[in-house]
PDB file of C-alpha atoms in Angstrom:
ATOM      1  CA  MET J  78      14.436  15.265 -21.631  1.00 37.00           C
ATOM      2  CA  ARG J  79      13.320  18.310 -19.694  1.00 36.00           C
ATOM      3  CA  THR J  80      14.246  21.740 -20.864  1.00 37.00           C
ATOM      4  CA  PRO J  81      14.873  24.531 -18.313  1.00 43.00           C
ATOM      5  CA  GLU J  82      11.407  25.921 -19.079  1.00 47.00           C
ATOM      6  CA  MET J  83       9.774  22.635 -18.056  1.00 39.00           C
ATOM      7  CA  SER J  84       9.570  22.034 -14.363  1.00 41.00           C
ATOM      8  CA  ALA J  85       9.018  18.738 -12.654  1.00 42.00           C
ATOM      9  CA  PRO J  86       5.737  18.375 -10.781  1.00 51.00           C
ATOM     10  CA  GLU J  87       6.211  19.449  -7.206  1.00 59.00           C
ATOM     11  CA  MET J  88       6.692  16.478  -4.903  1.00 59.00           C
ATOM     12  CA  PRO J  89       4.571  16.849  -1.800  1.00 66.00           C
ATOM     13  CA  ALA J  90       6.258  16.760   1.600  1.00 88.00           C
ATOM     14  CA  LEU J  91       5.268  13.372   2.957  1.00 92.00           C
ATOM     15  CA  ALA J  92       5.713  11.574   6.244  1.00 95.00           C
ATOM     16  CA  ILE J  93       5.307   7.807   6.546  1.00 96.00           C
ATOM     17  CA  ARG J  94       4.779   6.106   9.894  1.00 97.00           C
ATOM     18  CA  VAL J  95       3.166   3.087  11.487  1.00 97.00           C
ATOM     19  CA  ALA J  96      -0.596   3.525  11.812  1.00 97.00           C
ATOM     20  CA  VAL J  97      -2.179   4.208  15.191  1.00 97.00           C
ATOM     21  CA  PRO J  98      -5.819   3.817  16.255  1.00 97.00           C
ATOM     22  CA  ASP J  99      -6.555   7.488  15.523  1.00 97.00           C
ATOM     23  CA  ASP J 100      -5.696   6.804  11.844  1.00 97.00           C
ATOM     24  CA  LEU J 101      -8.206   4.001  11.486  1.00 97.00           C
ATOM     25  CA  GLU J 102     -11.142   5.979  10.103  1.00 97.00           C
ATOM     26  CA  ALA J 103      -8.997   7.652   7.444  1.00 97.00           C
ATOM     27  CA  ILE J 104      -7.477   4.306   6.420  1.00 97.00           C
ATOM     28  CA  VAL J 105     -10.856   2.607   6.109  1.00 96.00           C
ATOM     29  CA  ARG J 106     -12.236   5.575   4.170  1.00 95.00           C
ATOM     30  CA  LEU J 107      -9.401   5.174   1.630  1.00 94.00           C
ATOM     31  CA  HIS J 108     -10.550   1.596   1.033  1.00 92.00           C
ATOM     32  CA  GLU J 109     -14.225   2.554   1.195  1.00 92.00           C
ATOM     33  CA  ALA J 110     -13.684   4.981  -1.711  1.00 89.00           C
ATOM     34  CA  ASP J 111     -12.090   2.225  -3.819  1.00 85.00           C
ATOM     35  CA  ALA J 112     -14.739   1.075  -6.277  1.00 78.00           C
ATOM     36  CA  VAL J 113     -12.340  -1.294  -8.073  1.00 76.00           C
ATOM     37  CA  GLY J 114     -11.104  -3.271  -5.056  1.00 67.00           C
ATOM     38  CA  GLY J 115     -14.560  -4.521  -4.212  1.00 62.00           C
ATOM     39  CA  HIS J 116     -13.863  -5.445  -0.601  1.00 76.00           C
ATOM     40  CA  GLY J 117     -17.024  -3.787   0.691  1.00 84.00           C
ATOM     41  CA  ASP J 118     -15.192  -1.700   3.262  1.00 90.00           C
ATOM     42  CA  ALA J 119     -17.240   0.947   5.051  1.00 90.00           C
ATOM     43  CA  TRP J 120     -16.647   3.029   8.162  1.00 94.00           C
ATOM     44  CA  THR J 121     -19.879   2.305  10.048  1.00 93.00           C
ATOM     45  CA  PRO J 122     -20.634   1.851  13.742  1.00 95.00           C
ATOM     46  CA  GLU J 123     -21.216  -1.866  13.080  1.00 95.00           C
ATOM     47  CA  ASN J 124     -17.846  -2.328  11.322  1.00 94.00           C
ATOM     48  CA  ARG J 125     -15.647  -0.243  13.605  1.00 96.00           C
ATOM     49  CA  PRO J 126     -14.987  -3.014  16.164  1.00 97.00           C
ATOM     50  CA  ALA J 127     -13.791  -5.377  13.407  1.00 96.00           C
ATOM     51  CA  TYR J 128     -11.395  -2.757  12.020  1.00 96.00           C
ATOM     52  CA  ALA J 129     -10.134  -1.920  15.517  1.00 97.00           C
ATOM     53  CA  ALA J 130      -9.525  -5.612  16.221  1.00 97.00           C
ATOM     54  CA  ALA J 131      -7.692  -6.006  12.910  1.00 97.00           C
ATOM     55  CA  LEU J 132      -5.439  -3.027  13.632  1.00 97.00           C
ATOM     56  CA  ALA J 133      -4.714  -4.383  17.121  1.00 97.00           C
ATOM     57  CA  ALA J 134      -3.779  -7.789  15.656  1.00 97.00           C
ATOM     58  CA  ILE J 135      -1.530  -6.169  13.059  1.00 97.00           C
ATOM     59  CA  ALA J 136       0.131  -4.030  15.726  1.00 96.00           C
ATOM     60  CA  ALA J 137       0.715  -7.121  17.889  1.00 97.00           C
ATOM     61  CA  SER J 138       2.354  -9.074  15.072  1.00 96.00           C
ATOM     62  CA  PRO J 139       6.149  -8.912  14.811  1.00 95.00           C
ATOM     63  CA  ASP J 140       5.883  -9.695  11.088  1.00 96.00           C
ATOM     64  CA  CYS J 141       3.317  -7.157   9.919  1.00 97.00           C
ATOM     65  CA  ASP J 142       2.804  -3.404  10.021  1.00 97.00           C
ATOM     66  CA  LEU J 143       0.218  -1.018   8.638  1.00 98.00           C
ATOM     67  CA  TYR J 144       1.584   2.349   7.542  1.00 98.00           C
ATOM     68  CA  VAL J 145       0.013   5.702   6.825  1.00 97.00           C
ATOM     69  CA  VAL J 146       1.291   8.392   4.535  1.00 97.00           C
ATOM     70  CA  LEU J 147       0.735  11.919   5.769  1.00 96.00           C
ATOM     71  CA  GLU J 148       0.736  15.168   3.838  1.00 93.00           C
ATOM     72  CA  ASP J 149       0.411  18.227   6.055  1.00 91.00           C
ATOM     73  CA  GLY J 150      -0.660  15.924   8.885  1.00 92.00           C
ATOM     74  CA  GLU J 151      -3.506  14.413   6.868  1.00 94.00           C
ATOM     75  CA  VAL J 152      -3.683  10.714   5.862  1.00 97.00           C
ATOM     76  CA  VAL J 153      -3.402  10.541   2.068  1.00 96.00           C
ATOM     77  CA  GLY J 154      -2.298   6.930   1.695  1.00 96.00           C
ATOM     78  CA  SER J 155      -1.651   3.654   3.435  1.00 97.00           C
ATOM     79  CA  PHE J 156      -0.063   0.273   2.867  1.00 97.00           C
ATOM     80  CA  GLN J 157       0.516  -2.946   4.754  1.00 97.00           C
ATOM     81  CA  LEU J 158       3.864  -4.727   4.796  1.00 97.00           C
ATOM     82  CA  SER J 159       4.205  -8.316   5.984  1.00 97.00           C
ATOM     83  CA  PHE J 160       7.148 -10.674   6.246  1.00 97.00           C
ATOM     84  CA  ARG J 161       7.165 -14.438   5.922  1.00 95.00           C
ATOM     85  CA  GLN J 162       9.767 -17.112   5.917  1.00 93.00           C
ATOM     86  CA  GLY J 163       9.885 -19.170   2.746  1.00 86.00           C
ATOM     87  CA  ILE J 164      11.264 -22.632   2.184  1.00 90.00           C
ATOM     88  CA  THR J 165      12.128 -21.922  -1.457  1.00 86.00           C
ATOM     89  CA  SER J 166      15.049 -19.786  -2.577  1.00 86.00           C
ATOM     90  CA  ARG J 167      17.147 -21.476   0.096  1.00 89.00           C
ATOM     91  CA  GLY J 168      14.833 -20.394   2.893  1.00 87.00           C
ATOM     92  CA  ALA J 169      14.740 -16.722   1.925  1.00 92.00           C
ATOM     93  CA  ARG J 170      12.734 -14.225   3.946  1.00 95.00           C
ATOM     94  CA  GLN J 171      10.084 -12.583   1.786  1.00 95.00           C
ATOM     95  CA  ALA J 172       8.083  -9.380   2.115  1.00 96.00           C
ATOM     96  CA  VAL J 173       4.532  -8.854   0.885  1.00 96.00           C
ATOM     97  CA  LEU J 174       3.084  -5.436   0.087  1.00 96.00           C
ATOM     98  CA  GLU J 175      -0.701  -5.210   0.376  1.00 94.00           C
ATOM     99  CA  SER J 176      -3.595  -2.795   0.684  1.00 93.00           C
ATOM    100  CA  VAL J 177      -1.808   0.009  -1.144  1.00 94.00           C
ATOM    101  CA  GLN J 178      -4.123   3.011  -1.345  1.00 94.00           C
ATOM    102  CA  VAL J 179      -3.598   6.645  -2.278  1.00 94.00           C
ATOM    103  CA  ARG J 180      -6.422   9.128  -1.880  1.00 93.00           C
ATOM    104  CA  ALA J 181      -7.904   9.871  -5.313  1.00 89.00           C
ATOM    105  CA  ASP J 182      -7.122  13.596  -5.186  1.00 91.00           C
ATOM    106  CA  ARG J 183      -3.441  12.862  -4.418  1.00 90.00           C
ATOM    107  CA  ARG J 184      -2.756  10.367  -7.215  1.00 87.00           C
ATOM    108  CA  SER J 185      -0.212  11.086  -9.969  1.00 86.00           C
ATOM    109  CA  ARG J 186       1.801  13.320  -7.628  1.00 90.00           C
ATOM    110  CA  GLY J 187       4.480  10.871  -6.492  1.00 89.00           C
ATOM    111  CA  VAL J 188       2.723   9.656  -3.340  1.00 93.00           C
ATOM    112  CA  GLY J 189       2.407   6.044  -4.518  1.00 93.00           C
ATOM    113  CA  ALA J 190       6.013   5.896  -5.712  1.00 93.00           C
ATOM    114  CA  ARG J 191       7.197   7.236  -2.359  1.00 95.00           C
ATOM    115  CA  MET J 192       5.093   4.613  -0.548  1.00 95.00           C
ATOM    116  CA  VAL J 193       6.524   1.752  -2.594  1.00 96.00           C
ATOM    117  CA  GLU J 194      10.045   3.127  -2.163  1.00 96.00           C
ATOM    118  CA  GLU J 195       9.556   3.125   1.609  1.00 96.00           C
ATOM    119  CA  ALA J 196       8.075  -0.394   1.538  1.00 97.00           C
ATOM    120  CA  GLU J 197      11.149  -1.569  -0.370  1.00 96.00           C
ATOM    121  CA  ARG J 198      13.463   0.107   2.135  1.00 97.00           C
ATOM    122  CA  LEU J 199      11.596  -1.473   5.056  1.00 97.00           C
ATOM    123  CA  ALA J 200      11.619  -4.878   3.344  1.00 97.00           C
ATOM    124  CA  ARG J 201      15.395  -4.736   2.839  1.00 96.00           C
ATOM    125  CA  ALA J 202      15.908  -3.569   6.425  1.00 97.00           C
ATOM    126  CA  GLY J 203      13.761  -6.498   7.585  1.00 96.00           C
ATOM    127  CA  GLY J 204      15.996  -8.991   5.797  1.00 96.00           C
ATOM    128  CA  ALA J 205      13.731  -9.744   2.842  1.00 96.00           C
ATOM    129  CA  THR J 206      15.308 -10.801  -0.435  1.00 95.00           C
ATOM    130  CA  SER J 207      12.178 -10.014  -2.452  1.00 94.00           C
ATOM    131  CA  LEU J 208       9.040  -7.900  -2.248  1.00 95.00           C
ATOM    132  CA  GLN J 209       5.906  -9.185  -3.872  1.00 94.00           C
ATOM    133  CA  LEU J 210       2.468  -7.735  -4.326  1.00 92.00           C
ATOM    134  CA  THR J 211      -0.767  -8.616  -6.009  1.00 88.00           C
ATOM    135  CA  SER J 212      -3.096  -6.233  -7.777  1.00 86.00           C
ATOM    136  CA  ASN J 213      -6.682  -6.709  -8.885  1.00 84.00           C
ATOM    137  CA  LYS J 214      -6.806  -7.597 -12.592  1.00 84.00           C
ATOM    138  CA  ARG J 215      -9.083  -4.600 -13.177  1.00 85.00           C
ATOM    139  CA  ARG J 216      -6.419  -2.132 -11.935  1.00 87.00           C
ATOM    140  CA  VAL J 217      -4.796  -1.520 -15.305  1.00 86.00           C
ATOM    141  CA  ASP J 218      -3.373   1.873 -14.265  1.00 87.00           C
ATOM    142  CA  ALA J 219      -1.891   0.346 -11.109  1.00 88.00           C
ATOM    143  CA  HIS J 220      -0.268  -2.405 -13.168  1.00 90.00           C
ATOM    144  CA  ARG J 221       1.455   0.167 -15.375  1.00 91.00           C
ATOM    145  CA  PHE J 222       2.531   2.043 -12.240  1.00 90.00           C
ATOM    146  CA  TYR J 223       4.118  -1.066 -10.678  1.00 91.00           C
ATOM    147  CA  GLU J 224       5.824  -1.983 -13.941  1.00 92.00           C
ATOM    148  CA  ARG J 225       7.301   1.537 -14.160  1.00 94.00           C
ATOM    149  CA  LEU J 226       8.768   0.902 -10.700  1.00 93.00           C
ATOM    150  CA  GLY J 227      10.464  -2.285 -11.909  1.00 92.00           C
ATOM    151  CA  TYR J 228       7.949  -4.938 -10.852  1.00 91.00           C
ATOM    152  CA  ALA J 229       7.379  -7.835 -13.242  1.00 92.00           C
ATOM    153  CA  ARG J 230       4.286  -9.941 -13.765  1.00 89.00           C
ATOM    154  CA  SER J 231       5.686 -13.249 -12.647  1.00 88.00           C
ATOM    155  CA  HIS J 232       2.808 -15.315 -11.244  1.00 86.00           C
ATOM    156  CA  GLU J 233      -0.885 -15.867 -11.724  1.00 81.00           C
ATOM    157  CA  GLY J 234      -2.832 -15.560  -8.481  1.00 81.00           C
ATOM    158  CA  PHE J 235      -5.874 -17.491  -7.320  1.00 83.00           C
ATOM    159  CA  ARG J 236      -8.343 -16.763  -4.530  1.00 80.00           C
ATOM    160  CA  LYS J 237     -11.262 -18.640  -3.057  1.00 86.00           C
ATOM    161  CA  PRO J 238     -13.614 -17.289  -0.422  1.00 83.00           C
ATOM    162  CA  LEU J 239     -13.869 -19.519   2.649  1.00 91.00           C
TER     163      LEU J 239
END
């Protein structure tokens, strides 16, 4: 319990919106700085067309959006939210949270919690009955973070490169 002498860490003023092409470099740089994720992302002249095409495809999809989190007009985080129709759970609509990134110098300040809160709000508004996410097994800190937010380890995931 906090005493009057203890103050809560100051929550930054954040804005969350759908990503636009001008955000692309900052988004890719968030992933580029992620040594754990291991996706090999890099903002290079050779890669830029692929990222631009991916953002255009996401923007064109009625079931997927890429969001940026802004602090003082600067991109400090991003996440992708997708919807899919399931056959299980009596045909429930499901939401999937992916590519959650917070800039390293902004972690542990409430940015990630605010992002997940917004993803949950958007998922509910989109008719989803559940929100699922996966996290790399090496992201132990992220796992504790998601568990603190009420997420449970419920499945074991598998992936195969094609």
